[in-house]
């Protein structure tokens, strides 16, 4: 095993925060976190653009099964170490952490192999398509003691902090969530590859509802696909999922992916004489006295990436707002909604982190 940050602590030298890496039995001061990327298409581009601008990050290696995408990203970010086999990259490169940005169906044993090598991980959502796999990986990550962050980026918005502050003295009784737009295409429209819109996309609304209002104890789901534009289009076009929160609140999360013109994404929360309307870009507060609007002041992708790098450097896990075990809870809700729709019954949550 090469290049593992098996001992990290923070020191202050000339006012700069540096980390100590154990190399050959000696502690060496380093000011850069060495990253490898597994999967460099799609959302990986957003992370690469942000991380490449951070002075305390070194993007050492990239891996993707698509050679054209791999070569293009290598040229774009000046990375020479390129791999089509992630295990080869993990064996050959001296890394501190990896970004896992593969489609939902392609996770295989990536997380377990990274955990075996003591590598910290940033993993894009959803973490899996099957609960048994996610639970097994959660255990491997926990036993390895590595830092792991999952890409539920809305948690890192400044307006998300504001929502939590505003709800401290409020009792929310109803939540209405929306994720309505078009289907991205390719593997996304195949149910066995993406898990469908609720699992792959609307998962963001389910997760931020949990972040604001606490745990969900049961779900009831309904899905529909009355039209299919192509033979390989196997996902549902629309869904409604009822959430039963432990607090006693109820919620309805609505999804639709047959609207190429786009429509609505957000979460509305209702307390007595009080409404919060949350989107990625702004927060609207409605009371009998009037309406106040607060715009998001940060880039949520930058904030989650910065938090991960700082956590790796300092060992401070509290910087991570969506650790793996927490993300598994969100996954369970979305998968349980599918079971509910299929078996026409309310399904209770079982996973305990």
XYZ file of C-alpha atoms in Angstrom:
353
model
C 0.000 0.000 0.000
C 1.411 3.358 -1.009
C 0.833 6.932 0.019
C -1.704 6.505 2.778
C -2.268 9.366 5.241
C -2.096 6.960 8.169
C -1.355 9.727 10.642
C -2.589 13.284 10.255
C -2.628 16.152 12.664
C -2.675 19.902 12.325
C 0.189 22.203 13.210
C 0.623 25.961 12.910
C 3.803 27.175 11.255
C 4.130 30.778 10.126
C 0.353 31.112 10.313
C -0.292 28.365 7.762
C -2.215 25.192 8.540
C -0.157 22.171 7.445
C -0.679 18.440 7.792
C 1.794 15.749 8.724
C 2.034 12.636 6.563
C 3.765 9.449 7.649
C 6.211 8.479 4.905
C 8.641 5.637 5.507
C 8.146 5.901 9.243
C 8.900 9.621 9.294
C 6.464 12.493 9.686
C 6.764 14.866 6.747
C 5.040 18.248 6.638
C 2.902 18.612 3.515
C 0.661 21.415 2.379
C -1.215 19.583 -0.368
C -3.805 16.808 -0.227
C -3.077 14.320 -3.018
C -6.232 13.303 -4.860
C -7.205 10.630 -7.335
C -10.465 10.655 -9.291
C -12.427 7.512 -10.128
C -14.887 8.555 -12.809
C -14.193 11.890 -14.530
C -17.348 12.479 -16.584
C -20.421 14.490 -15.639
C -20.380 15.887 -12.099
C -16.655 15.137 -11.716
C -16.002 18.154 -13.931
C -17.553 20.495 -11.363
C -15.350 19.083 -8.594
C -12.211 19.121 -10.748
C -12.736 22.766 -11.692
C -13.061 23.746 -8.039
C -10.282 21.570 -6.630
C -7.791 22.576 -9.340
C -7.957 26.140 -8.012
C -7.181 25.156 -4.408
C -3.554 25.727 -3.475
C -3.553 22.918 -0.919
C -4.770 20.267 -3.383
C -2.815 18.220 -5.910
C -4.824 16.239 -8.462
C -2.386 13.382 -9.003
C -4.293 10.799 -11.029
C -7.493 10.251 -12.991
C -9.340 7.039 -13.801
C -12.218 6.404 -16.203
C -13.291 3.485 -18.382
C -13.936 5.883 -21.284
C -10.503 6.611 -22.823
C -11.696 9.695 -24.723
C -13.157 11.304 -21.610
C -10.072 10.324 -19.623
C -7.631 11.866 -22.103
C -9.722 15.029 -22.409
C -9.830 15.537 -18.648
C -6.117 14.826 -18.407
C -5.351 17.572 -20.915
C -7.864 19.949 -19.346
C -6.381 19.700 -15.856
C -2.770 18.901 -16.687
C -2.831 15.430 -15.132
C -0.443 12.915 -16.694
C -1.205 9.817 -14.604
C -4.262 8.339 -16.337
C -5.810 4.926 -15.702
C -8.689 2.845 -17.013
C -8.498 0.442 -14.029
C -9.121 2.020 -10.623
C -7.321 -0.781 -8.757
C -4.176 -0.131 -10.765
C -4.397 3.554 -9.867
C -4.830 2.786 -6.164
C -1.867 0.389 -6.234
C 0.529 2.658 -8.117
C -0.270 6.174 -6.942
C 0.573 7.832 -3.645
C -2.772 9.309 -2.681
C -4.407 10.714 0.416
C -7.993 10.617 -0.832
C -10.151 9.707 -3.801
C -13.216 11.244 -5.397
C -15.640 8.545 -6.538
C -17.852 10.062 -9.241
C -19.192 7.003 -11.037
C -22.823 6.341 -12.077
C -24.992 4.551 -9.485
C -24.681 1.151 -11.173
C -20.869 1.281 -11.406
C -19.769 1.426 -7.753
C -18.862 -2.285 -7.569
C -16.233 -2.647 -4.805
C -14.551 0.745 -5.268
C -15.340 1.992 -1.767
C -14.154 -1.202 -0.110
C -10.859 -1.217 -2.024
C -10.252 2.424 -1.120
C -11.081 1.725 2.533
C -8.638 -1.204 2.577
C -5.895 1.219 1.552
C -6.850 3.757 4.203
C -7.894 6.359 1.652
C -10.365 9.071 2.544
C -13.324 9.301 0.159
C -15.675 11.794 -1.378
C -18.525 9.868 -3.013
C -21.196 11.250 -5.298
C -24.820 10.378 -4.548
C -26.596 8.029 -4.588
C -24.085 5.795 -2.844
C -25.634 2.563 -4.149
C -28.697 0.981 -5.743
C -29.037 -1.837 -3.200
C -29.257 -1.500 0.587
C -27.291 -4.668 1.317
C -24.322 -3.307 -0.654
C -24.539 0.099 1.013
C -24.657 -1.441 4.497
C -21.633 -3.612 3.741
C -19.674 -0.610 2.474
C -20.701 1.528 5.435
C -19.237 -1.096 7.735
C -15.989 -1.248 5.737
C -15.621 2.539 5.794
C -16.384 2.720 9.514
C -13.898 -0.039 10.386
C -11.170 1.579 8.259
C -11.608 4.825 10.178
C -11.343 6.965 7.053
C -13.166 10.231 6.465
C -15.986 9.882 3.972
C -18.223 12.603 2.563
C -21.193 12.105 0.229
C -22.233 14.741 -2.304
C -25.443 16.051 -0.799
C -24.355 19.565 -1.665
C -27.487 21.471 -0.557
C -26.497 20.865 3.070
C -23.540 23.228 2.568
C -25.542 26.268 1.453
C -25.563 29.259 3.779
C -29.338 29.429 3.382
C -29.524 25.846 4.663
C -27.893 27.064 7.865
C -30.457 29.851 7.952
C -33.353 27.386 7.608
C -32.105 25.373 10.573
C -31.835 28.556 12.645
C -35.336 29.687 11.697
C -36.873 26.313 12.535
C -35.451 26.110 16.056
C -38.583 27.609 17.590
C -41.064 26.378 14.972
C -43.079 23.174 14.688
C -43.228 22.160 11.035
C -46.285 20.062 10.270
C -46.188 19.817 6.464
C -43.407 19.574 3.874
C -43.855 19.732 0.097
C -40.853 18.883 -2.074
C -40.447 19.068 -5.837
C -37.911 17.894 -8.404
C -39.421 18.398 -11.843
C -37.616 18.638 -15.156
C -36.317 16.512 -17.997
C -34.440 13.214 -18.172
C -30.690 13.640 -18.840
C -30.631 10.579 -21.103
C -28.065 7.806 -21.657
C -27.836 5.477 -18.650
C -30.086 7.753 -16.562
C -33.263 6.607 -18.352
C -32.564 2.947 -17.567
C -33.990 1.899 -14.204
C -31.377 -0.771 -13.501
C -28.578 1.767 -14.017
C -29.852 4.940 -12.337
C -32.457 3.611 -9.929
C -34.920 6.112 -11.392
C -35.427 9.800 -10.708
C -36.263 9.472 -7.015
C -33.127 7.453 -6.242
C -30.731 9.381 -8.484
C -32.026 12.953 -8.537
C -34.904 13.689 -6.165
C -32.722 12.103 -3.490
C -31.451 15.675 -2.959
C -34.900 16.823 -1.813
C -35.354 13.778 0.414
C -31.955 14.400 1.966
C -32.384 18.104 2.612
C -35.805 17.395 4.155
C -34.057 15.038 6.590
C -31.369 17.647 7.242
C -33.976 20.263 8.149
C -36.635 18.182 9.898
C -34.998 15.033 11.242
C -35.470 11.363 10.545
C -38.198 9.710 8.506
C -39.803 6.648 10.077
C -41.961 5.428 7.171
C -42.805 6.088 3.518
C -45.608 5.492 1.055
C -44.875 5.719 -2.670
C -46.729 5.858 -5.985
C -45.039 5.835 -9.411
C -46.347 6.124 -12.971
C -45.072 5.812 -16.559
C -47.935 6.100 -19.054
C -45.625 7.074 -21.923
C -42.158 5.861 -22.916
C -40.240 7.751 -25.637
C -37.903 4.849 -26.498
C -37.563 1.074 -25.917
C -34.654 1.516 -23.477
C -36.568 4.107 -21.426
C -37.456 2.058 -18.347
C -37.769 4.657 -15.576
C -41.015 6.086 -14.227
C -42.083 9.523 -15.443
C -43.591 10.768 -12.200
C -43.853 9.844 -8.540
C -45.359 11.014 -5.280
C -43.791 9.876 -2.021
C -45.333 10.521 1.379
C -42.833 10.880 4.229
C -43.809 10.235 7.840
C -41.288 12.022 10.069
C -40.469 10.942 13.610
C -41.370 14.478 14.703
C -44.953 13.845 13.610
C -44.700 16.019 10.500
C -45.809 14.670 7.139
C -44.307 15.396 3.750
C -44.945 14.852 0.069
C -42.053 14.699 -2.394
C -43.122 14.964 -6.037
C -40.915 14.033 -8.989
C -41.378 14.363 -12.748
C -38.795 13.834 -15.497
C -40.896 14.293 -18.665
C -40.538 18.099 -18.730
C -37.621 19.050 -20.991
C -38.545 22.726 -20.538
C -37.874 22.357 -16.811
C -40.220 23.339 -14.025
C -39.665 23.371 -10.273
C -37.114 22.143 -7.756
C -37.322 22.971 -4.082
C -38.735 22.300 -0.645
C -41.583 24.172 1.075
C -42.042 23.877 4.849
C -45.194 24.923 6.691
C -45.607 25.818 10.376
C -48.427 27.853 11.941
C -48.544 31.229 10.142
C -45.085 30.500 8.751
C -43.819 29.251 5.372
C -40.248 28.622 4.243
C -39.683 28.145 0.509
C -36.219 26.697 -0.120
C -34.412 26.316 -3.448
C -30.727 25.994 -4.315
C -30.622 29.709 -5.115
C -32.725 31.399 -2.481
C -34.878 31.155 0.627
C -38.264 32.857 0.878
C -39.869 33.459 4.290
C -43.622 34.120 4.295
C -45.480 35.354 7.389
C -48.712 37.345 7.909
C -46.484 40.433 8.169
C -44.962 39.991 4.710
C -42.345 38.149 2.666
C -38.556 38.186 2.994
C -36.179 36.709 0.434
C -32.579 35.668 1.098
C -30.306 34.705 -1.793
C -27.671 31.988 -1.438
C -24.264 33.573 -1.010
C -22.014 30.568 -1.603
C -21.302 27.924 -4.242
C -22.517 24.686 -2.675
C -20.059 22.539 -4.632
C -17.140 24.679 -3.506
C -18.308 24.536 0.102
C -18.622 20.738 0.186
C -15.235 20.282 -1.531
C -13.547 22.748 0.817
C -15.075 21.004 3.827
C -13.801 17.621 2.643
C -10.250 18.848 2.040
C -10.174 20.597 5.415
C -11.483 17.453 7.123
C -8.789 15.316 5.498
C -6.075 17.782 6.540
C -7.277 18.259 10.102
C -9.008 14.974 10.886
C -12.071 16.974 11.973
C -15.065 14.838 10.960
C -17.551 17.440 12.170
C -16.823 19.416 8.989
C -18.577 16.702 6.973
C -22.321 17.325 6.799
C -23.184 14.111 4.969
C -21.039 11.170 6.107
C -21.581 7.803 4.463
C -23.799 6.322 7.172
C -26.089 9.338 6.989
C -26.313 9.077 3.197
C -27.372 5.438 3.551
C -30.414 6.659 5.505
C -31.432 8.832 2.559
C -30.889 5.919 0.179
C -33.093 3.701 2.328
C -35.997 6.137 2.074
C -35.859 6.294 -1.721
C -35.550 2.531 -2.113
C -38.322 1.930 0.429
C -40.631 4.167 -1.603
C -40.128 1.811 -4.547
C -41.025 -1.173 -2.359
C -44.067 0.687 -1.078
C -45.342 1.376 -4.588
C -44.743 -2.184 -5.719
C -46.341 -3.835 -2.685
C -48.971 -1.122 -2.084
C -48.172 -0.633 1.590
C -46.428 1.751 3.962
C -42.797 0.750 4.516
C -40.928 1.511 7.738
C -37.231 2.420 7.947
C -34.884 -0.130 9.517
C -31.289 1.048 9.005
C -29.539 2.244 12.150
C -26.155 3.935 11.743
